[in-house]
PDB file of C-alpha atoms in Angstrom:
ATOM      1  CA  SER A 577      12.200 176.675  63.930  1.00  0.00           C
ATOM      2  CA  ASP A 578      10.508 173.802  62.113  1.00  0.00           C
ATOM      3  CA  VAL A 579       7.110 174.113  63.804  1.00  0.00           C
ATOM      4  CA  ASN A 580       5.703 176.915  61.627  1.00  0.00           C
ATOM      5  CA  ILE A 581       5.190 179.335  64.513  1.00  0.00           C
ATOM      6  CA  VAL A 582       5.824 183.053  64.025  1.00  0.00           C
ATOM      7  CA  ALA A 583       6.686 185.091  67.130  1.00  0.00           C
ATOM      8  CA  ASP A 584       4.736 188.297  67.695  1.00  0.00           C
ATOM      9  CA  CYS A 585       6.187 189.537  70.974  1.00  0.00           C
ATOM     10  CA  PRO A 586       6.290 193.332  71.416  1.00  0.00           C
ATOM     11  CA  LEU A 587       8.911 194.706  73.790  1.00  0.00           C
ATOM     12  CA  THR A 588       7.574 195.305  77.298  1.00  0.00           C
ATOM     13  CA  GLY A 589      10.350 197.457  78.720  1.00  0.00           C
ATOM     14  CA  VAL A 590      10.693 194.984  81.610  1.00  0.00           C
ATOM     15  CA  LEU A 591      13.980 193.067  81.772  1.00  0.00           C
ATOM     16  CA  ARG A 592      14.059 189.630  83.447  1.00  0.00           C
ATOM     17  CA  THR A 593      16.750 186.953  83.632  1.00  0.00           C
ATOM     18  CA  LEU A 594      15.956 183.254  83.337  1.00  0.00           C
ATOM     19  CA  VAL A 595      18.633 180.577  82.964  1.00  0.00           C
ATOM     20  CA  TYR A 596      18.064 177.389  80.952  1.00  0.00           C
ATOM     21  CA  ILE A 597      20.534 174.503  81.132  1.00  0.00           C
ATOM     22  CA  HIS A 598      21.093 172.932  77.721  1.00  0.00           C
ATOM     23  CA  HIS A 599      21.806 169.402  78.972  1.00  0.00           C
ATOM     24  CA  GLU A 600      18.442 169.377  80.774  1.00  0.00           C
ATOM     25  CA  HIS A 601      16.708 169.839  77.390  1.00  0.00           C
ATOM     26  CA  PRO A 602      13.905 172.086  78.683  1.00  0.00           C
ATOM     27  CA  GLY A 603      10.723 172.144  76.608  1.00  0.00           C
ATOM     28  CA  GLY A 604       9.954 175.345  74.775  1.00  0.00           C
ATOM     29  CA  TYR A 605       6.407 175.759  76.075  1.00  0.00           C
ATOM     30  CA  GLY A 606       7.492 175.121  79.657  1.00  0.00           C
ATOM     31  CA  ALA A 607      10.118 177.846  79.305  1.00  0.00           C
ATOM     32  CA  ILE A 608       7.509 180.287  77.999  1.00  0.00           C
ATOM     33  CA  GLU A 609       5.141 179.413  80.856  1.00  0.00           C
ATOM     34  CA  GLU A 610       7.764 180.521  83.362  1.00  0.00           C
ATOM     35  CA  PHE A 611       7.344 184.082  82.109  1.00  0.00           C
ATOM     36  CA  THR A 612       3.590 183.924  82.714  1.00  0.00           C
ATOM     37  CA  ARG A 613       4.178 182.995  86.361  1.00  0.00           C
ATOM     38  CA  LEU A 614       6.650 185.789  87.099  1.00  0.00           C
ATOM     39  CA  ASP A 615       5.647 188.917  88.974  1.00  0.00           C
ATOM     40  CA  ASP A 616       4.889 191.535  86.308  1.00  0.00           C
ATOM     41  CA  GLY A 617       4.918 188.722  83.759  1.00  0.00           C
ATOM     42  CA  MET A 618       2.722 188.380  80.677  1.00  0.00           C
ATOM     43  CA  ASP A 619      -0.088 186.467  78.999  1.00  0.00           C
ATOM     44  CA  VAL A 620       0.590 184.150  76.066  1.00  0.00           C
ATOM     45  CA  ALA A 621      -1.657 182.921  73.254  1.00  0.00           C
ATOM     46  CA  VAL A 622      -1.277 180.944  70.029  1.00  0.00           C
ATOM     47  CA  GLU A 623      -3.499 182.269  67.238  1.00  0.00           C
ATOM     48  CA  CYS A 624      -3.953 180.551  63.901  1.00  0.00           C
ATOM     49  CA  THR A 625      -4.761 181.696  60.388  1.00  0.00           C
ATOM     50  CA  ALA A 626      -5.202 179.587  57.258  1.00  0.00           C
ATOM     51  CA  THR A 627      -1.449 179.580  56.652  1.00  0.00           C
ATOM     52  CA  GLN A 628       0.364 180.536  59.864  1.00  0.00           C
ATOM     53  CA  ARG A 629       0.448 180.086  63.630  1.00  0.00           C
ATOM     54  CA  PHE A 630       1.390 183.071  65.751  1.00  0.00           C
ATOM     55  CA  LEU A 631       2.789 183.001  69.272  1.00  0.00           C
ATOM     56  CA  ARG A 632       1.659 186.312  70.749  1.00  0.00           C
ATOM     57  CA  THR A 633       2.576 187.812  74.098  1.00  0.00           C
ATOM     58  CA  TYR A 634       0.596 190.460  75.981  1.00  0.00           C
ATOM     59  CA  HIS A 635       1.894 192.668  78.783  1.00  0.00           C
ATOM     60  CA  PRO A 636       0.821 193.039  81.495  1.00  0.00           C
ATOM     61  CA  ARG A 637      -2.172 190.907  80.479  1.00  0.00           C
ATOM     62  CA  ARG A 638      -4.337 190.079  77.518  1.00  0.00           C
ATOM     63  CA  GLY A 639      -7.818 191.469  77.008  1.00  0.00           C
ATOM     64  CA  THR A 640      -9.878 194.541  77.747  1.00  0.00           C
ATOM     65  CA  TYR A 641     -13.124 195.333  79.565  1.00  0.00           C
ATOM     66  CA  LYS A 642     -16.066 194.960  77.146  1.00  0.00           C
ATOM     67  CA  PRO A 643     -19.238 196.167  78.862  1.00  0.00           C
ATOM     68  CA  ALA A 644     -21.183 195.941  75.583  1.00  0.00           C
ATOM     69  CA  TYR A 645     -21.126 192.141  75.897  1.00  0.00           C
ATOM     70  CA  ALA A 646     -22.798 191.859  79.287  1.00  0.00           C
ATOM     71  CA  LEU A 647     -24.147 188.402  80.168  1.00  0.00           C
ATOM     72  CA  SER A 648     -27.406 188.135  82.117  1.00  0.00           C
ATOM     73  CA  LEU A 649     -29.960 185.525  83.069  1.00  0.00           C
ATOM     74  CA  PRO A 650     -33.487 186.058  81.685  1.00  0.00           C
ATOM     75  CA  THR A 651     -36.000 187.426  84.205  1.00  0.00           C
ATOM     76  CA  PRO A 652     -39.633 188.548  83.887  1.00  0.00           C
ATOM     77  CA  THR A 653     -38.384 192.071  83.179  1.00  0.00           C
ATOM     78  CA  VAL A 654     -35.039 191.399  81.435  1.00  0.00           C
ATOM     79  CA  ALA A 655     -34.648 189.478  78.156  1.00  0.00           C
ATOM     80  CA  GLY A 656     -31.263 188.084  79.153  1.00  0.00           C
ATOM     81  CA  ASN A 657     -28.981 185.954  76.991  1.00  0.00           C
ATOM     82  CA  ILE A 658     -27.772 183.093  79.222  1.00  0.00           C
ATOM     83  CA  SER A 659     -29.210 179.695  78.300  1.00  0.00           C
ATOM     84  CA  ASP A 660     -27.232 177.589  80.806  1.00  0.00           C
ATOM     85  CA  TRP A 661     -24.748 178.234  83.603  1.00  0.00           C
ATOM     86  CA  SER A 662     -22.913 176.609  86.495  1.00  0.00           C
ATOM     87  CA  LEU A 663     -20.812 177.906  89.375  1.00  0.00           C
ATOM     88  CA  THR A 664     -17.865 175.977  90.844  1.00  0.00           C
ATOM     89  CA  PHE A 665     -16.048 176.724  94.088  1.00  0.00           C
ATOM     90  CA  ASP A 666     -12.642 174.988  94.305  1.00  0.00           C
ATOM     91  CA  GLY A 667     -11.785 174.866  97.997  1.00  0.00           C
ATOM     92  CA  GLU A 668      -8.390 173.303  97.272  1.00  0.00           C
ATOM     93  CA  GLN A 669      -7.387 176.517  95.481  1.00  0.00           C
ATOM     94  CA  ALA A 670      -8.616 178.790  98.271  1.00  0.00           C
ATOM     95  CA  ALA A 671      -6.197 180.731 100.474  1.00  0.00           C
ATOM     96  CA  THR A 672      -6.294 183.701 102.805  1.00  0.00           C
ATOM     97  CA  THR A 673      -2.530 183.773 103.377  1.00  0.00           C
ATOM     98  CA  VAL A 674       0.066 183.245 100.642  1.00  0.00           C
ATOM     99  CA  ILE A 675       3.805 182.829 101.263  1.00  0.00           C
ATOM    100  CA  VAL A 676       6.276 182.807  98.376  1.00  0.00           C
ATOM    101  CA  LEU A 677       9.703 181.306  99.106  1.00  0.00           C
ATOM    102  CA  GLY A 678      12.716 182.884  97.450  1.00  0.00           C
ATOM    103  CA  ALA A 679      14.704 180.928  94.896  1.00  0.00           C
ATOM    104  CA  SER A 680      17.948 181.175  96.864  1.00  0.00           C
ATOM    105  CA  GLY A 681      19.002 180.582 100.443  1.00  0.00           C
ATOM    106  CA  SER A 682      17.831 177.961 102.917  1.00  0.00           C
ATOM    107  CA  GLY A 683      16.418 177.650 106.400  1.00  0.00           C
ATOM    108  CA  SER A 684      15.620 180.793 108.337  1.00  0.00           C
ATOM    109  CA  GLY A 685      17.884 182.793 106.009  1.00  0.00           C
ATOM    110  CA  ARG A 686      15.709 182.146 102.968  1.00  0.00           C
ATOM    111  CA  GLU A 687      13.956 185.246 101.651  1.00  0.00           C
ATOM    112  CA  GLU A 688      10.178 185.144 101.367  1.00  0.00           C
ATOM    113  CA  GLY A 689       7.232 187.331 100.466  1.00  0.00           C
ATOM    114  CA  ALA A 690       3.728 187.215 101.927  1.00  0.00           C
ATOM    115  CA  ALA A 691       0.200 188.541 101.512  1.00  0.00           C
ATOM    116  CA  GLU A 692      -2.848 188.040 103.743  1.00  0.00           C
ATOM    117  CA  ASP A 693      -6.540 188.922 103.654  1.00  0.00           C
ATOM    118  CA  THR A 694      -9.082 187.055 105.792  1.00  0.00           C
ATOM    119  CA  SER A 695     -11.872 189.599 105.394  1.00  0.00           C
ATOM    120  CA  GLY A 696     -13.913 187.472 103.004  1.00  0.00           C
ATOM    121  CA  TRP A 697     -14.070 184.456 105.333  1.00  0.00           C
ATOM    122  CA  SER A 698     -16.139 183.896 108.448  1.00  0.00           C
ATOM    123  CA  ASP A 699     -14.323 184.085 111.805  1.00  0.00           C
ATOM    124  CA  GLY A 700     -11.135 185.278 110.067  1.00  0.00           C
ATOM    125  CA  ILE A 701     -10.192 181.719 109.126  1.00  0.00           C
ATOM    126  CA  THR A 702      -6.627 181.212 107.879  1.00  0.00           C
ATOM    127  CA  LEU A 703      -5.964 179.048 104.840  1.00  0.00           C
ATOM    128  CA  GLU A 704      -2.255 179.144 104.049  1.00  0.00           C
ATOM    129  CA  GLU A 705      -0.608 178.427 100.710  1.00  0.00           C
ATOM    130  CA  VAL A 706       3.173 178.190 100.326  1.00  0.00           C
ATOM    131  CA  PHE A 707       5.074 177.857  97.060  1.00  0.00           C
ATOM    132  CA  ALA A 708       8.563 178.481  95.741  1.00  0.00           C
ATOM    133  CA  ALA A 709       9.254 181.301  93.301  1.00  0.00           C
ATOM    134  CA  PRO A 710      10.713 180.403  89.885  1.00  0.00           C
ATOM    135  CA  PRO A 711      14.525 180.456  89.620  1.00  0.00           C
ATOM    136  CA  GLU A 712      16.140 183.878  89.227  1.00  0.00           C
ATOM    137  CA  THR A 713      13.108 185.674  90.723  1.00  0.00           C
ATOM    138  CA  ALA A 714      14.164 189.021  92.206  1.00  0.00           C
ATOM    139  CA  ILE A 715      13.778 189.258  95.991  1.00  0.00           C
ATOM    140  CA  ASP A 716      11.937 192.574  95.797  1.00  0.00           C
ATOM    141  CA  SER A 717       9.170 190.992  93.667  1.00  0.00           C
ATOM    142  CA  LEU A 718       8.204 188.228  96.140  1.00  0.00           C
ATOM    143  CA  ASP A 719       5.570 190.327  97.945  1.00  0.00           C
ATOM    144  CA  ASN A 720       3.976 191.343  94.636  1.00  0.00           C
ATOM    145  CA  MET A 721       3.911 187.711  93.505  1.00  0.00           C
ATOM    146  CA  ALA A 722       2.191 186.699  96.752  1.00  0.00           C
ATOM    147  CA  ALA A 723      -0.375 189.493  96.381  1.00  0.00           C
ATOM    148  CA  ALA A 724      -1.173 188.463  92.803  1.00  0.00           C
ATOM    149  CA  ARG A 725      -1.747 184.853  93.848  1.00  0.00           C
ATOM    150  CA  LEU A 726      -3.861 185.914  96.839  1.00  0.00           C
ATOM    151  CA  ASP A 727      -6.072 187.986  94.565  1.00  0.00           C
ATOM    152  CA  ALA A 728      -7.141 184.786  92.784  1.00  0.00           C
ATOM    153  CA  ALA A 729      -7.101 182.480  95.828  1.00  0.00           C
ATOM    154  CA  ARG A 730      -9.501 184.677  97.832  1.00  0.00           C
ATOM    155  CA  GLN A 731     -12.266 183.965  95.297  1.00  0.00           C
ATOM    156  CA  PRO A 732     -11.642 180.494  93.827  1.00  0.00           C
ATOM    157  CA  TYR A 733     -14.777 180.526  91.680  1.00  0.00           C
ATOM    158  CA  THR A 734     -15.212 179.380  88.105  1.00  0.00           C
ATOM    159  CA  LEU A 735     -18.373 180.416  86.289  1.00  0.00           C
ATOM    160  CA  SER A 736     -19.380 178.545  83.132  1.00  0.00           C
ATOM    161  CA  ILE A 737     -21.955 180.326  80.943  1.00  0.00           C
ATOM    162  CA  THR A 738     -23.523 179.143  77.695  1.00  0.00           C
ATOM    163  CA  THR A 739     -25.233 181.532  75.293  1.00  0.00           C
ATOM    164  CA  THR A 740     -25.984 181.798  71.566  1.00  0.00           C
ATOM    165  CA  PRO A 741     -25.380 184.523  68.981  1.00  0.00           C
ATOM    166  CA  THR A 742     -29.174 184.584  68.450  1.00  0.00           C
ATOM    167  CA  ALA A 743     -29.841 185.188  72.150  1.00  0.00           C
ATOM    168  CA  LEU A 744     -27.202 187.900  72.217  1.00  0.00           C
ATOM    169  CA  GLU A 745     -28.734 189.555  69.160  1.00  0.00           C
ATOM    170  CA  GLN A 746     -32.220 189.417  70.677  1.00  0.00           C
ATOM    171  CA  SER A 747     -30.914 191.132  73.798  1.00  0.00           C
ATOM    172  CA  GLY A 748     -29.376 193.859  71.671  1.00  0.00           C
ATOM    173  CA  LEU A 749     -25.750 192.650  71.662  1.00  0.00           C
ATOM    174  CA  PRO A 750     -23.587 192.194  68.554  1.00  0.00           C
ATOM    175  CA  ASP A 751     -22.112 188.824  67.573  1.00  0.00           C
ATOM    176  CA  PRO A 752     -19.084 188.173  69.854  1.00  0.00           C
ATOM    177  CA  ILE A 753     -17.326 185.774  67.450  1.00  0.00           C
ATOM    178  CA  GLY A 754     -13.964 187.296  66.571  1.00  0.00           C
ATOM    179  CA  VAL A 755     -14.518 190.180  69.003  1.00  0.00           C
ATOM    180  CA  VAL A 756     -14.551 188.634  72.491  1.00  0.00           C
ATOM    181  CA  HIS A 757     -11.408 186.635  73.307  1.00  0.00           C
ATOM    182  CA  PRO A 758      -9.885 184.902  76.346  1.00  0.00           C
ATOM    183  CA  GLY A 759      -8.547 187.612  78.615  1.00  0.00           C
ATOM    184  CA  ASP A 760     -11.458 189.985  78.026  1.00  0.00           C
ATOM    185  CA  GLU A 761     -13.601 191.058  80.987  1.00  0.00           C
ATOM    186  CA  LEU A 762     -17.407 190.953  80.842  1.00  0.00           C
ATOM    187  CA  PRO A 763     -20.148 192.115  83.237  1.00  0.00           C
ATOM    188  CA  VAL A 764     -22.262 189.231  84.566  1.00  0.00           C
ATOM    189  CA  ALA A 765     -25.644 189.349  86.319  1.00  0.00           C
ATOM    190  CA  ILE A 766     -27.378 186.159  87.504  1.00  0.00           C
ATOM    191  CA  ASN A 767     -30.239 186.546  89.967  1.00  0.00           C
ATOM    192  CA  ARG A 768     -31.651 183.177  90.958  1.00  0.00           C
ATOM    193  CA  ARG A 769     -33.749 183.375  94.116  1.00  0.00           C
ATOM    194  CA  VAL A 770     -31.237 183.420  97.010  1.00  0.00           C
ATOM    195  CA  LEU A 771     -28.209 183.256  94.686  1.00  0.00           C
ATOM    196  CA  ASP A 772     -26.996 186.586  93.354  1.00  0.00           C
ATOM    197  CA  ILE A 773     -23.946 186.595  91.086  1.00  0.00           C
ATOM    198  CA  SER A 774     -22.740 189.940  89.812  1.00  0.00           C
ATOM    199  CA  GLY A 775     -19.599 191.838  88.964  1.00  0.00           C
ATOM    200  CA  VAL A 776     -16.930 191.730  86.294  1.00  0.00           C
ATOM    201  CA  TRP A 777     -15.572 188.321  85.289  1.00  0.00           C
ATOM    202  CA  ARG A 778     -12.580 187.476  83.086  1.00  0.00           C
ATOM    203  CA  VAL A 779     -12.873 185.017  80.209  1.00  0.00           C
ATOM    204  CA  VAL A 780     -10.271 182.248  80.634  1.00  0.00           C
ATOM    205  CA  ARG A 781     -11.683 179.858  78.014  1.00  0.00           C
ATOM    206  CA  MET A 782     -14.142 179.975  75.116  1.00  0.00           C
ATOM    207  CA  VAL A 783     -15.698 177.032  73.294  1.00  0.00           C
ATOM    208  CA  THR A 784     -17.792 177.573  70.154  1.00  0.00           C
ATOM    209  CA  ASP A 785     -20.027 174.701  69.039  1.00  0.00           C
ATOM    210  CA  LEU A 786     -20.881 175.460  65.417  1.00  0.00           C
ATOM    211  CA  ARG A 787     -23.331 172.571  65.146  1.00  0.00           C
ATOM    212  CA  ALA A 788     -25.331 173.528  68.231  1.00  0.00           C
ATOM    213  CA  GLY A 789     -24.814 177.242  67.639  1.00  0.00           C
ATOM    214  CA  THR A 790     -23.650 177.889  71.200  1.00  0.00           C
ATOM    215  CA  ILE A 791     -20.793 179.748  72.852  1.00  0.00           C
ATOM    216  CA  THR A 792     -19.580 178.660  76.292  1.00  0.00           C
ATOM    217  CA  TYR A 793     -17.452 180.953  78.427  1.00  0.00           C
ATOM    218  CA  ASP A 794     -15.403 179.845  81.432  1.00  0.00           C
ATOM    219  CA  LEU A 795     -14.844 182.872  83.641  1.00  0.00           C
ATOM    220  CA  THR A 796     -13.008 183.718  86.850  1.00  0.00           C
ATOM    221  CA  PRO A 797     -13.472 186.823  89.035  1.00  0.00           C
ATOM    222  CA  SER A 798     -11.804 190.029  87.934  1.00  0.00           C
ATOM    223  CA  GLY A 799     -11.557 192.125  91.067  1.00  0.00           C
ATOM    224  CA  GLU A 800     -14.338 191.899  93.632  1.00  0.00           C
ATOM    225  CA  VAL A 801     -17.476 189.987  92.659  1.00  0.00           C
ATOM    226  CA  THR A 802     -20.671 189.133  94.537  1.00  0.00           C
ATOM    227  CA  VAL A 803     -21.630 185.467  94.940  1.00  0.00           C
TER     228      VAL A 803
END
């Protein structure tokens, strides 16, 4: 390769088959992304040093639960460490029923997988999402793929939290720089009058502003959360 990227991809023990057609000239990153969308797939990250770039893969997912880095809003009795926050609900990404179409077959003979859970919605409302599985996806993995998508679609929230290393230190937490990474899961507690946000949230993006001295986390629910 001429792009100065070193592969760090430990064996997972899971064998998958994907076919790439040379004359279609598929892009390298797009090919890698296909593995992240597969049932029992993996997470991917590019990490840089002063001299190298590393493409790293993580199976089944990147990150660990780090309760020591809990994020909380200041209250009269709790010091807290959150300086700013916002909550977004993306209704276009919401679903209570997910159907995954198999990569082969057509019409009524086409294989499909499905998952459904209307318990978190009033009156058992049905919001259906249908998508096609990537090529070469095994038939017996369609249900698992649907369940994985439903897990995220049931709670289409994104929580953006800004804090500072100083605020974290004052609340008794160590500096997260170089320790907390995308993929890690953090406890969150925001009590704001009628709005109560709590549970474990997964970091999907981190932005460090060295000039302002702030760290902003974008988080999505990890398991069941209260909003």
